[in-house]
Short mmCIF file of C-alpha atoms in Angstrom, two decimals:
data_model
loop_
_atom_site.label_atom_id
_atom_site.label_comp_id
_atom_site.label_asym_id
_atom_site.label_seq_id
_atom_site.Cartn_x
_atom_site.Cartn_y
_atom_site.Cartn_z
CA MET A 1 103.21 -137.19 -148.91
CA GLY A 2 105.88 -134.78 -150.09
CA ASN A 3 103.51 -131.88 -150.09
CA ARG A 4 102.14 -132.81 -146.55
CA PHE A 5 105.76 -133.18 -145.17
CA GLN A 6 107.39 -129.83 -145.73
CA VAL A 7 111.01 -130.01 -144.60
CA GLU A 8 111.80 -126.32 -144.07
CA GLU A 9 108.61 -125.65 -142.15
CA ARG A 10 109.16 -128.83 -140.03
CA PHE A 11 112.71 -127.82 -138.97
CA ALA A 12 112.30 -123.86 -139.08
CA ASP A 13 113.06 -123.78 -135.33
CA GLY A 14 116.54 -125.41 -135.86
CA ALA A 15 118.34 -128.76 -136.10
CA GLN A 16 119.20 -128.87 -132.35
CA TYR A 17 116.79 -130.39 -129.69
CA ILE A 18 117.84 -129.45 -126.08
CA GLY A 19 115.88 -129.76 -122.94
CA GLY A 20 112.67 -130.55 -124.83
CA ARG A 21 112.92 -127.66 -127.25
CA PRO A 22 114.21 -127.15 -130.88
CA SER A 23 116.86 -124.42 -131.14
CA HIS A 24 119.40 -123.22 -133.75
CA GLY A 25 123.11 -124.03 -133.64
CA SER A 26 125.42 -121.21 -132.45
CA SER A 27 128.48 -122.21 -134.11
CA GLY A 28 128.22 -119.49 -136.80
CA ARG A 29 128.51 -122.08 -139.56
CA SER A 30 125.68 -123.97 -141.45
CA HIS A 31 125.16 -127.31 -143.43
CA THR A 32 123.03 -128.24 -146.07
CA VAL A 33 121.08 -131.55 -146.29
CA VAL A 34 121.08 -132.89 -149.88
CA ASP A 35 118.69 -135.34 -151.52
CA PRO A 36 121.33 -137.73 -152.90
CA ALA A 37 118.83 -139.10 -155.56
CA THR A 38 118.63 -135.71 -157.30
CA GLY A 39 121.37 -133.39 -155.78
CA ARG A 40 118.59 -131.07 -154.54
CA GLU A 41 119.06 -129.09 -151.43
CA VAL A 42 116.61 -130.08 -148.79
CA LEU A 43 117.46 -128.02 -145.65
CA THR A 44 120.25 -125.67 -144.63
CA TYR A 45 120.70 -125.31 -140.93
CA ALA A 46 123.01 -123.78 -138.35
CA LEU A 47 125.53 -126.32 -136.88
CA ALA A 48 126.02 -126.91 -133.11
CA SER A 49 128.96 -125.32 -131.26
CA ALA A 50 130.60 -126.51 -128.15
CA ALA A 51 128.38 -124.09 -126.20
CA ASP A 52 125.43 -125.95 -127.58
CA VAL A 53 127.02 -129.48 -126.50
CA ASP A 54 127.34 -127.87 -123.07
CA ALA A 55 123.80 -126.79 -122.85
CA ALA A 56 122.54 -130.32 -123.93
CA VAL A 57 124.77 -132.13 -121.42
CA ALA A 58 123.50 -129.70 -118.59
CA ALA A 59 119.92 -130.47 -119.77
CA ALA A 60 120.74 -134.25 -119.50
CA ALA A 61 122.40 -133.90 -116.25
CA GLY A 62 119.41 -131.88 -114.88
CA ALA A 63 116.95 -134.59 -115.99
CA PHE A 64 118.91 -137.37 -114.82
CA PRO A 65 117.88 -137.60 -111.06
CA ALA A 66 114.23 -137.75 -111.50
CA TRP A 67 114.44 -140.08 -114.60
CA SER A 68 116.81 -142.45 -112.96
CA GLY A 69 114.68 -142.39 -109.77
CA ALA A 70 111.60 -143.17 -111.84
CA THR A 71 110.39 -146.84 -111.35
CA PRO A 72 110.95 -149.28 -114.07
CA GLY A 73 107.27 -149.39 -114.69
CA GLU A 74 107.10 -145.74 -115.07
CA ARG A 75 109.88 -145.80 -117.70
CA SER A 76 108.22 -148.87 -119.32
CA GLU A 77 104.99 -146.98 -119.78
CA ALA A 78 106.71 -143.96 -121.27
CA LEU A 79 108.49 -146.09 -123.77
CA HIS A 80 105.15 -147.73 -124.77
CA ARG A 81 103.56 -144.39 -125.27
CA LEU A 82 106.79 -143.44 -127.45
CA ALA A 83 106.20 -146.83 -129.65
CA SER A 84 102.77 -145.51 -130.29
CA VAL A 85 103.84 -142.16 -131.20
CA LEU A 86 106.31 -143.52 -133.81
CA ALA A 87 103.93 -145.78 -135.24
CA GLU A 88 101.40 -143.17 -135.72
CA GLN A 89 104.11 -140.98 -137.64
CA ALA A 90 105.57 -143.97 -139.58
CA GLU A 91 104.88 -142.51 -142.93
CA ASP A 92 106.63 -139.24 -142.19
CA PHE A 93 109.59 -141.02 -140.74
CA ALA A 94 109.87 -143.19 -143.76
CA TYR A 95 109.64 -140.25 -146.05
CA ALA A 96 112.27 -138.23 -144.22
CA GLU A 97 114.62 -141.21 -144.02
CA SER A 98 114.52 -141.85 -147.71
CA LEU A 99 114.73 -138.18 -148.52
CA GLN A 100 118.02 -137.49 -146.49
CA CYS A 101 119.51 -141.10 -147.29
CA GLY A 102 118.36 -141.97 -150.69
CA LYS A 103 117.27 -145.50 -149.55
CA PRO A 104 114.17 -146.90 -151.33
CA ILE A 105 110.89 -146.12 -149.84
CA LYS A 106 110.01 -149.81 -149.44
CA LEU A 107 113.21 -150.26 -147.29
CA SER A 108 112.26 -147.34 -145.13
CA ARG A 109 108.78 -148.52 -144.82
CA GLU A 110 109.42 -152.13 -144.32
CA PHE A 111 112.71 -152.16 -142.36
CA ASP A 112 113.89 -149.07 -140.85
CA VAL A 113 110.65 -147.69 -139.40
CA PRO A 114 109.03 -150.70 -138.18
CA GLY A 115 112.37 -152.11 -136.87
CA THR A 116 112.68 -148.87 -134.70
CA VAL A 117 109.03 -149.24 -133.65
CA ASP A 118 109.63 -152.86 -132.64
CA ASN A 119 112.87 -151.83 -130.74
CA THR A 120 111.02 -149.39 -128.87
CA ALA A 121 108.32 -151.68 -127.91
CA PHE A 122 111.08 -154.24 -126.88
CA PHE A 123 112.90 -151.80 -124.59
CA ALA A 124 109.56 -150.86 -123.03
CA GLY A 125 109.26 -154.44 -121.75
CA ALA A 126 112.99 -154.78 -121.03
CA ALA A 127 112.81 -151.76 -118.76
CA ARG A 128 111.01 -153.95 -116.18
CA HIS A 129 113.81 -156.46 -116.13
CA LEU A 130 116.93 -154.86 -114.98
CA GLN A 131 117.95 -157.61 -112.58
CA GLY A 132 120.93 -158.40 -110.52
CA GLN A 133 122.12 -161.50 -108.91
CA ALA A 134 119.84 -162.98 -106.29
CA ALA A 135 120.34 -162.18 -102.56
CA ALA A 136 122.33 -164.77 -100.85
CA GLU A 137 124.71 -165.25 -97.73
CA TYR A 138 127.83 -166.07 -99.70
CA SER A 139 130.26 -165.27 -96.72
CA GLY A 140 127.96 -166.77 -94.18
CA ASP A 141 127.95 -163.56 -92.08
CA HIS A 142 126.62 -161.32 -94.77
CA THR A 143 123.82 -160.90 -97.35
CA SER A 144 124.92 -159.79 -100.69
CA TYR A 145 123.07 -158.61 -103.67
CA VAL A 146 123.71 -156.71 -106.84
CA ARG A 147 122.06 -153.48 -108.05
CA ARG A 148 122.03 -152.40 -111.53
CA GLU A 149 122.11 -148.59 -111.59
CA ALA A 150 122.12 -145.98 -114.48
CA ILE A 151 125.37 -144.55 -115.29
CA GLY A 152 124.56 -140.87 -115.86
CA VAL A 153 124.58 -138.84 -119.01
CA VAL A 154 125.40 -140.85 -122.17
CA GLY A 155 126.96 -139.02 -125.14
CA SER A 156 126.15 -141.12 -128.27
CA ILE A 157 127.26 -140.48 -131.97
CA ALA A 158 125.25 -142.05 -134.61
CA PRO A 159 126.20 -142.88 -138.34
CA TRP A 160 124.53 -141.60 -141.57
CA ASN A 161 123.65 -145.05 -143.08
CA TYR A 162 120.57 -145.86 -140.71
CA PRO A 163 120.08 -142.65 -139.09
CA LEU A 164 116.70 -143.42 -137.41
CA GLN A 165 117.66 -147.03 -136.35
CA MET A 166 120.98 -146.05 -135.01
CA ALA A 167 119.56 -143.23 -133.12
CA ALA A 168 116.95 -145.74 -131.64
CA TRP A 169 119.70 -148.26 -130.70
CA LYS A 170 121.65 -145.63 -128.87
CA ILE A 171 118.80 -143.83 -127.17
CA LEU A 172 116.45 -146.72 -126.25
CA PRO A 173 118.61 -148.99 -123.93
CA ALA A 174 120.19 -146.12 -122.25
CA ILE A 175 116.81 -144.39 -121.16
CA ALA A 176 115.26 -147.69 -120.55
CA ALA A 177 118.10 -148.20 -118.00
CA GLY A 178 117.45 -144.72 -116.48
CA ASN A 179 120.27 -142.85 -118.11
CA THR A 180 119.85 -139.43 -120.10
CA VAL A 181 121.22 -139.01 -123.48
CA VAL A 182 122.85 -136.41 -125.68
CA LEU A 183 122.94 -137.64 -129.25
CA LYS A 184 125.03 -136.34 -132.16
CA PRO A 185 123.71 -137.57 -135.42
CA ALA A 186 125.68 -137.42 -138.53
CA GLU A 187 125.28 -133.73 -139.91
CA THR A 188 124.40 -134.90 -143.28
CA THR A 189 121.34 -136.92 -142.11
CA PRO A 190 119.73 -135.28 -138.89
CA LEU A 191 116.18 -135.17 -139.77
CA THR A 192 114.83 -138.43 -138.44
CA SER A 193 117.00 -138.18 -135.27
CA LEU A 194 115.40 -134.76 -134.57
CA MET A 195 111.97 -136.27 -135.36
CA PHE A 196 112.59 -139.05 -133.00
CA ALA A 197 113.58 -136.60 -130.09
CA ARG A 198 110.25 -134.55 -130.66
CA ALA A 199 108.37 -137.93 -130.59
CA VAL A 200 110.01 -138.50 -127.16
CA THR A 201 108.52 -135.27 -125.86
CA GLU A 202 105.06 -135.95 -127.44
CA ALA A 203 105.17 -139.34 -125.47
CA GLY A 204 105.50 -137.49 -122.25
CA ILE A 205 109.02 -138.48 -121.49
CA PRO A 206 110.56 -135.51 -119.50
CA ASP A 207 112.42 -132.71 -121.11
CA GLY A 208 116.22 -133.25 -121.02
CA VAL A 209 116.13 -137.13 -121.08
CA VAL A 210 116.83 -137.07 -124.81
CA ASN A 211 118.76 -134.24 -126.48
CA ILE A 212 120.07 -133.91 -130.12
CA VAL A 213 123.08 -131.80 -131.12
CA THR A 214 123.75 -131.61 -134.80
CA GLY A 215 127.41 -130.44 -135.49
CA ALA A 216 130.66 -131.38 -137.01
CA GLY A 217 132.64 -134.13 -135.73
CA ARG A 218 135.62 -132.18 -134.94
CA ASP A 219 133.67 -129.68 -132.95
CA ALA A 220 130.45 -131.04 -131.40
CA GLY A 221 131.48 -134.68 -131.67
CA GLU A 222 134.93 -134.44 -130.03
CA HIS A 223 133.66 -131.98 -127.34
CA LEU A 224 130.86 -134.38 -126.42
CA VAL A 225 133.02 -137.45 -126.07
CA GLY A 226 135.49 -135.49 -124.05
CA HIS A 227 132.98 -133.47 -121.81
CA PRO A 228 133.44 -133.94 -118.20
CA GLY A 229 129.73 -134.30 -117.64
CA VAL A 230 129.42 -137.21 -119.94
CA ALA A 231 129.64 -140.64 -118.05
CA MET A 232 129.69 -142.92 -121.15
CA THR A 233 130.26 -142.69 -124.86
CA SER A 234 128.51 -144.91 -127.53
CA PHE A 235 129.79 -144.55 -131.08
CA THR A 236 128.80 -146.31 -134.25
CA GLY A 237 130.85 -145.58 -137.38
CA SER A 238 134.19 -146.29 -139.20
CA THR A 239 136.98 -147.99 -137.36
CA ALA A 240 139.30 -145.15 -138.14
CA VAL A 241 137.08 -142.52 -136.40
CA GLY A 242 136.34 -145.12 -133.61
CA ARG A 243 140.07 -144.99 -132.69
CA ARG A 244 139.89 -141.21 -132.29
CA VAL A 245 136.75 -141.68 -130.18
CA ALA A 246 138.56 -144.15 -127.89
CA GLU A 247 141.57 -141.74 -127.50
CA ILE A 248 139.38 -139.00 -126.29
CA ALA A 249 137.11 -141.23 -124.08
CA THR A 250 140.11 -142.91 -122.42
CA ALA A 251 141.59 -139.64 -121.49
CA THR A 252 138.56 -138.86 -119.28
CA VAL A 253 138.18 -142.57 -118.18
CA LYS A 254 134.74 -142.96 -119.59
CA ARG A 255 132.67 -146.18 -120.26
CA LEU A 256 132.89 -146.87 -124.06
CA HIS A 257 130.87 -148.77 -126.50
CA LEU A 258 132.17 -149.00 -130.10
CA GLU A 259 130.30 -150.48 -133.10
CA LEU A 260 132.69 -150.08 -135.99
CA GLY A 261 133.30 -151.37 -139.55
CA GLY A 262 132.66 -154.60 -141.03
CA LYS A 263 133.85 -156.83 -144.13
CA ALA A 264 131.37 -159.73 -143.66
CA PRO A 265 132.32 -163.06 -145.24
CA PHE A 266 129.64 -165.15 -147.08
CA VAL A 267 130.82 -168.59 -147.11
CA VAL A 268 129.10 -171.05 -149.60
CA PHE A 269 130.01 -174.69 -148.97
CA ASP A 270 129.44 -177.25 -151.88
CA ASP A 271 126.42 -178.80 -150.41
CA ALA A 272 124.64 -175.42 -150.12
CA ASP A 273 121.36 -174.71 -152.07
CA PRO A 274 122.86 -172.69 -154.94
CA GLU A 275 119.75 -170.75 -155.75
CA ALA A 276 119.21 -169.81 -152.14
CA ALA A 277 122.84 -168.66 -151.83
CA ALA A 278 122.80 -166.58 -154.97
CA HIS A 279 119.63 -164.81 -153.87
CA GLY A 280 120.97 -164.22 -150.40
CA ALA A 281 124.33 -162.77 -151.73
CA VAL A 282 122.53 -160.31 -153.89
CA ALA A 283 120.20 -159.15 -151.10
CA ALA A 284 122.88 -159.14 -148.43
CA SER A 285 125.42 -157.15 -150.55
CA LEU A 286 122.89 -154.63 -151.86
CA ILE A 287 120.90 -153.70 -148.84
CA ASN A 288 120.91 -150.14 -148.39
CA SER A 289 123.23 -149.72 -151.46
CA GLY A 290 125.67 -151.79 -149.64
CA GLN A 291 126.05 -149.17 -146.98
CA ASP A 292 125.78 -151.60 -144.14
CA CYS A 293 128.47 -152.68 -141.68
CA THR A 294 127.17 -156.18 -141.84
CA ALA A 295 126.48 -156.42 -145.60
CA ALA A 296 127.93 -159.51 -147.40
CA THR A 297 131.12 -158.06 -149.04
CA ARG A 298 133.17 -161.24 -149.70
CA ALA A 299 131.71 -164.48 -151.05
CA TYR A 300 133.79 -167.49 -150.67
CA VAL A 301 132.46 -170.19 -152.77
CA GLN A 302 133.71 -173.80 -152.66
CA ARG A 303 135.06 -174.60 -156.12
CA PRO A 304 132.28 -177.13 -157.29
CA LEU A 305 129.72 -174.29 -157.08
CA TYR A 306 131.99 -171.24 -157.89
CA GLU A 307 131.17 -170.77 -161.61
CA ALA A 308 127.39 -171.42 -161.38
CA PHE A 309 127.20 -169.08 -158.38
CA THR A 310 129.18 -166.32 -159.90
CA ALA A 311 127.06 -166.25 -163.12
CA ARG A 312 123.81 -166.50 -161.22
CA VAL A 313 124.73 -163.56 -159.07
CA ALA A 314 125.81 -161.47 -162.01
CA GLU A 315 122.46 -162.26 -163.58
CA LEU A 316 120.34 -161.24 -160.58
CA MET A 317 122.50 -158.11 -160.18
CA GLU A 318 121.74 -157.17 -163.68
CA GLY A 319 118.01 -157.32 -163.05
CA VAL A 320 118.08 -155.14 -160.08
CA ARG A 321 116.12 -151.86 -160.61
CA LEU A 322 117.73 -148.56 -159.92
CA GLY A 323 115.53 -145.48 -159.71
CA ASP A 324 113.69 -142.90 -157.82
CA PRO A 325 113.69 -143.88 -154.15
CA PHE A 326 110.16 -142.84 -153.72
CA ASP A 327 108.93 -145.17 -156.69
CA PRO A 328 107.77 -148.34 -154.67
CA SER A 329 109.26 -150.51 -157.46
CA THR A 330 112.82 -149.16 -156.91
CA ASP A 331 115.31 -151.72 -155.71
CA LEU A 332 118.41 -149.86 -155.33
CA GLY A 333 118.80 -146.06 -154.42
CA PRO A 334 121.80 -143.71 -154.61
CA LEU A 335 124.55 -143.75 -152.23
CA VAL A 336 124.49 -141.13 -149.53
CA SER A 337 126.39 -138.44 -151.53
CA HIS A 338 128.25 -137.93 -154.82
CA ALA A 339 131.56 -137.81 -152.70
CA HIS A 340 130.88 -141.37 -151.34
CA ARG A 341 129.78 -142.55 -154.65
CA ASP A 342 133.17 -141.41 -156.13
CA ARG A 343 134.94 -143.06 -153.17
CA VAL A 344 133.26 -146.49 -153.98
CA ALA A 345 133.88 -146.01 -157.68
CA GLY A 346 137.62 -145.44 -156.72
CA PHE A 347 137.87 -148.98 -155.22
CA VAL A 348 136.32 -150.49 -158.35
CA GLU A 349 138.53 -148.61 -160.75
CA ARG A 350 141.82 -149.71 -158.70
CA ALA A 351 140.25 -153.28 -158.73
CA ARG A 352 140.46 -153.28 -162.51
CA GLY A 353 144.12 -153.57 -162.38
CA TYR A 354 144.20 -156.74 -160.41
CA ALA A 355 140.80 -158.35 -160.80
CA THR A 356 137.76 -158.74 -163.11
CA VAL A 357 134.80 -156.59 -162.98
CA VAL A 358 131.97 -159.06 -164.07
CA THR A 359 129.04 -156.71 -163.93
CA GLY A 360 128.33 -153.17 -162.87
CA GLY A 361 131.43 -150.95 -162.03
CA SER A 362 129.77 -147.69 -163.27
CA ALA A 363 127.22 -144.99 -162.52
CA PRO A 364 124.12 -145.04 -164.64
CA GLY A 365 123.34 -142.14 -166.93
CA GLY A 366 120.05 -140.83 -168.42
CA THR A 367 117.41 -139.67 -165.78
CA LEU A 368 119.66 -140.88 -162.85
CA ALA A 369 122.74 -139.04 -163.85
CA GLY A 370 122.12 -136.22 -161.36
CA GLY A 371 122.12 -138.69 -158.37
CA ALA A 372 124.83 -140.47 -156.49
CA TYR A 373 123.79 -143.87 -158.09
CA TYR A 374 126.29 -146.71 -158.72
CA ARG A 375 125.19 -150.13 -160.29
CA PRO A 376 125.48 -153.33 -158.55
CA THR A 377 128.96 -154.58 -158.83
CA LEU A 378 130.52 -158.09 -158.99
CA ILE A 379 134.35 -158.50 -158.91
CA THR A 380 136.21 -161.87 -159.24
CA GLY A 381 139.85 -162.67 -159.32
CA ALA A 382 140.98 -160.47 -156.44
CA PRO A 383 143.80 -161.67 -154.34
CA GLN A 384 142.94 -162.32 -150.69
CA ASP A 385 145.46 -159.52 -149.54
CA SER A 386 144.07 -156.87 -151.99
CA GLU A 387 142.31 -153.72 -151.23
CA ALA A 388 138.79 -154.90 -152.45
CA VAL A 389 139.00 -158.02 -150.11
CA GLN A 390 140.38 -156.32 -147.15
CA ALA A 391 139.10 -152.68 -147.00
CA GLU A 392 135.44 -151.70 -146.17
CA ILE A 393 134.13 -150.37 -149.50
CA PHE A 394 130.68 -149.57 -148.10
CA GLY A 395 128.86 -149.68 -151.56
CA PRO A 396 127.02 -152.11 -153.64
CA VAL A 397 130.15 -154.30 -154.45
CA LEU A 398 130.57 -157.85 -153.87
CA VAL A 399 133.89 -159.76 -154.33
CA VAL A 400 133.71 -163.53 -154.96
CA LEU A 401 136.54 -165.85 -154.40
CA PRO A 402 136.93 -169.66 -154.66
CA PHE A 403 138.14 -172.16 -152.04
CA ASP A 404 138.89 -175.85 -151.96
CA THR A 405 138.74 -177.28 -148.49
CA ASP A 406 136.56 -176.39 -145.47
CA ASP A 407 139.66 -175.52 -143.52
CA GLU A 408 140.65 -172.98 -146.26
CA GLY A 409 137.26 -171.41 -146.58
CA LEU A 410 136.89 -170.70 -143.06
CA ALA A 411 140.55 -169.38 -142.76
CA LEU A 412 139.94 -167.00 -145.57
CA ALA A 413 136.65 -165.80 -144.02
CA ASN A 414 138.60 -164.87 -140.69
CA ASP A 415 141.30 -163.32 -142.65
CA THR A 416 140.47 -159.55 -142.21
CA PRO A 417 140.68 -157.10 -139.22
CA TYR A 418 137.05 -157.09 -138.75
CA GLY A 419 134.60 -159.41 -137.15
CA LEU A 420 131.06 -157.91 -137.09
CA ALA A 421 129.05 -160.39 -139.06
CA ALA A 422 129.41 -163.49 -141.29
CA SER A 423 127.31 -166.40 -142.76
CA ALA A 424 127.67 -169.84 -143.98
CA TRP A 425 125.58 -171.62 -146.42
CA THR A 426 125.22 -175.53 -146.25
CA ARG A 427 122.70 -178.31 -145.77
CA GLY A 428 125.06 -179.95 -143.46
CA VAL A 429 124.39 -179.81 -139.57
CA TYR A 430 128.15 -180.56 -138.67
CA ARG A 431 129.45 -177.89 -141.29
CA ALA A 432 126.99 -175.40 -139.95
CA ASN A 433 127.88 -176.10 -136.38
CA ARG A 434 131.60 -175.82 -137.08
CA ALA A 435 130.93 -172.42 -138.93
CA THR A 436 129.23 -171.05 -136.05
CA ARG A 437 132.08 -171.93 -133.66
CA GLU A 438 134.99 -170.77 -135.86
CA LEU A 439 133.85 -167.76 -137.83
CA ARG A 440 135.14 -164.86 -135.65
CA ALA A 441 132.22 -162.52 -135.75
CA GLY A 442 129.57 -161.11 -133.43
CA CYS A 443 126.73 -162.47 -135.57
CA VAL A 444 126.84 -165.59 -137.63
CA TRP A 445 123.86 -166.66 -139.83
CA ILE A 446 123.20 -169.97 -141.37
CA ASN A 447 121.63 -170.03 -144.82
CA ASP A 448 120.55 -166.47 -144.54
CA HIS A 449 122.37 -163.09 -144.11
CA ILE A 450 121.18 -159.77 -142.73
CA PRO A 451 118.05 -160.26 -140.62
CA ILE A 452 118.23 -158.74 -137.17
CA ILE A 453 115.62 -158.85 -134.28
CA SER A 454 115.40 -156.73 -131.26
CA GLU A 455 115.64 -159.61 -128.75
CA MET A 456 119.18 -160.57 -129.97
CA PRO A 457 122.35 -158.60 -129.64
CA HIS A 458 124.48 -156.79 -132.30
CA GLY A 459 128.07 -155.96 -131.98
CA GLY A 460 131.45 -157.23 -133.24
CA TYR A 461 134.83 -158.83 -132.75
CA LYS A 462 138.39 -157.32 -133.48
CA ALA A 463 138.46 -154.04 -135.29
CA SER A 464 134.69 -154.03 -135.46
CA GLY A 465 134.48 -152.88 -131.86
CA PHE A 466 133.18 -154.01 -128.63
CA GLY A 467 129.81 -153.92 -126.61
CA LYS A 468 126.28 -154.71 -127.81
CA ASP A 469 123.37 -152.77 -129.27
CA MET A 470 119.72 -154.13 -129.01
CA SER A 471 118.43 -157.03 -126.73
CA SER A 472 118.96 -157.06 -122.88
CA TYR A 473 122.60 -157.62 -123.39
CA SER A 474 122.83 -153.95 -124.21
CA PHE A 475 122.03 -153.14 -120.55
CA GLU A 476 125.62 -154.28 -119.87
CA GLU A 477 126.73 -151.23 -121.53
CA TYR A 478 124.40 -148.77 -120.01
CA THR A 479 124.25 -149.97 -116.28
CA GLN A 480 126.77 -149.78 -113.39
CA VAL A 481 126.83 -152.94 -111.31
CA LYS A 482 127.02 -152.23 -107.51
CA HIS A 483 127.63 -154.89 -104.76
CA VAL A 484 125.73 -154.36 -101.69
CA MET A 485 126.68 -156.25 -98.60
CA TYR A 486 124.81 -156.37 -95.14
CA ASP A 487 126.39 -157.65 -91.89
CA ASN A 488 124.02 -160.14 -90.28
CA THR A 489 125.75 -160.86 -86.97
CA ALA A 490 125.52 -157.65 -84.95
CA VAL A 491 128.87 -158.34 -83.48
CA ALA A 492 131.02 -155.30 -82.70
CA ALA A 493 134.44 -157.14 -82.59
CA LYS A 494 134.34 -159.42 -85.51
CA ASP A 495 136.72 -162.38 -85.95
CA TRP A 496 138.41 -160.96 -89.19
CA HIS A 497 139.36 -157.74 -87.22
CA ARG A 498 142.25 -159.67 -85.45
CA THR A 499 144.05 -159.71 -88.77
CA ILE A 500 144.34 -155.88 -88.48
CA PHE A 501 144.63 -155.31 -84.73
CA GLY A 502 144.24 -157.20 -81.34
CA ASP A 503 144.10 -161.03 -80.62
CA ARG A 504 141.24 -163.31 -80.97
#
């Protein structure tokens, strides 16, 4: 597969995709994509400038009238073709995603790529169901109905942890609703976003409907968000950067969708299945090397199960296999970069001053020493107000804390600025129902943690942002609602006119 997929040849025409064609960035500066498993340089490309963003917005604006005017059926057929193209190229997408991110190939093959194909198929169907409120005579003298209309050019910014899926989550609902898109992927992981845009063209979707500009956030990203030709901004990333995006978007009065950080709690009540909870905690904290906004980061365990849970999680973590991402038996790949690995390690080293590192807490040596690897790490004894409990570490680190009463457990779970996802583990239906009501998060799982499906929305509360990805609910972000009202009386001098002039 590696011999068949030559990265430099595949992207020889540049890391921008504007108006249906690849091109080189014009900023005069370059960036290198690095394989985090080996430190090997994979691709050096020219970064986008503000002028490249302007060209992409112009291409999207030019494509908007025809694309927004296409019938829902026509857009649906185009997205069905796109799903087929993506499925045909699934192995190349999986390889590129693992190469640039370091994620195990089994995760790319079984989660990232099929999830993206399924999302595409879902929005192919959903494109036919952009409905408003049924027509009726609400005033008695008029017929009213609601139209859903495309907003215009959407400027989207996607993160580096799930480059393919996040590109799809941004692009698919937007174009299904009739918008056109300019997407800026993270400059560290642009490969699969560019491949997705090329697949769009192969599927026969008109040039300019989907455009990719790969540049630095302070240059290309901020220019895109503040561009007067962009009607809406959708951003996924850290809460800190989200605040900056909001400042820029607010200044130009844009529609804004933010999916930001998370610090998901994992609440284990004393009637939970202990083995299921332990397995769930390991899987949910280590997915994508913990680089997931919904990953389980804080396990609150009711005291009767606390010691056994902690011991079992540590045992399972110690059996996780770190290794080459392209080895199908590898469980955990590297973090996205050495710089990020060092950031995660810094959190753990500081935690040693106030908590206990039960297992992990170091980078492996030997054959993995050249990569950005970090061992699965379990921390106990951390105070609720400590950095390890409150801050988003974004690595393979799980903090476990005990609680006594149900009230205390739920209160501790809600005690962070974030509210993207949470889970509760219990055999009791009343406890489960209470948890779903009281956990302040956009997604709450019961006796599981992490699964997502195209038909259901994804988005957060509080500092985790607002708005929804996936599902038909995402159309609320990407459509304008217009009230249309028809007079049914044909009367020239209407009764209400007398409130303005004349007599009855």
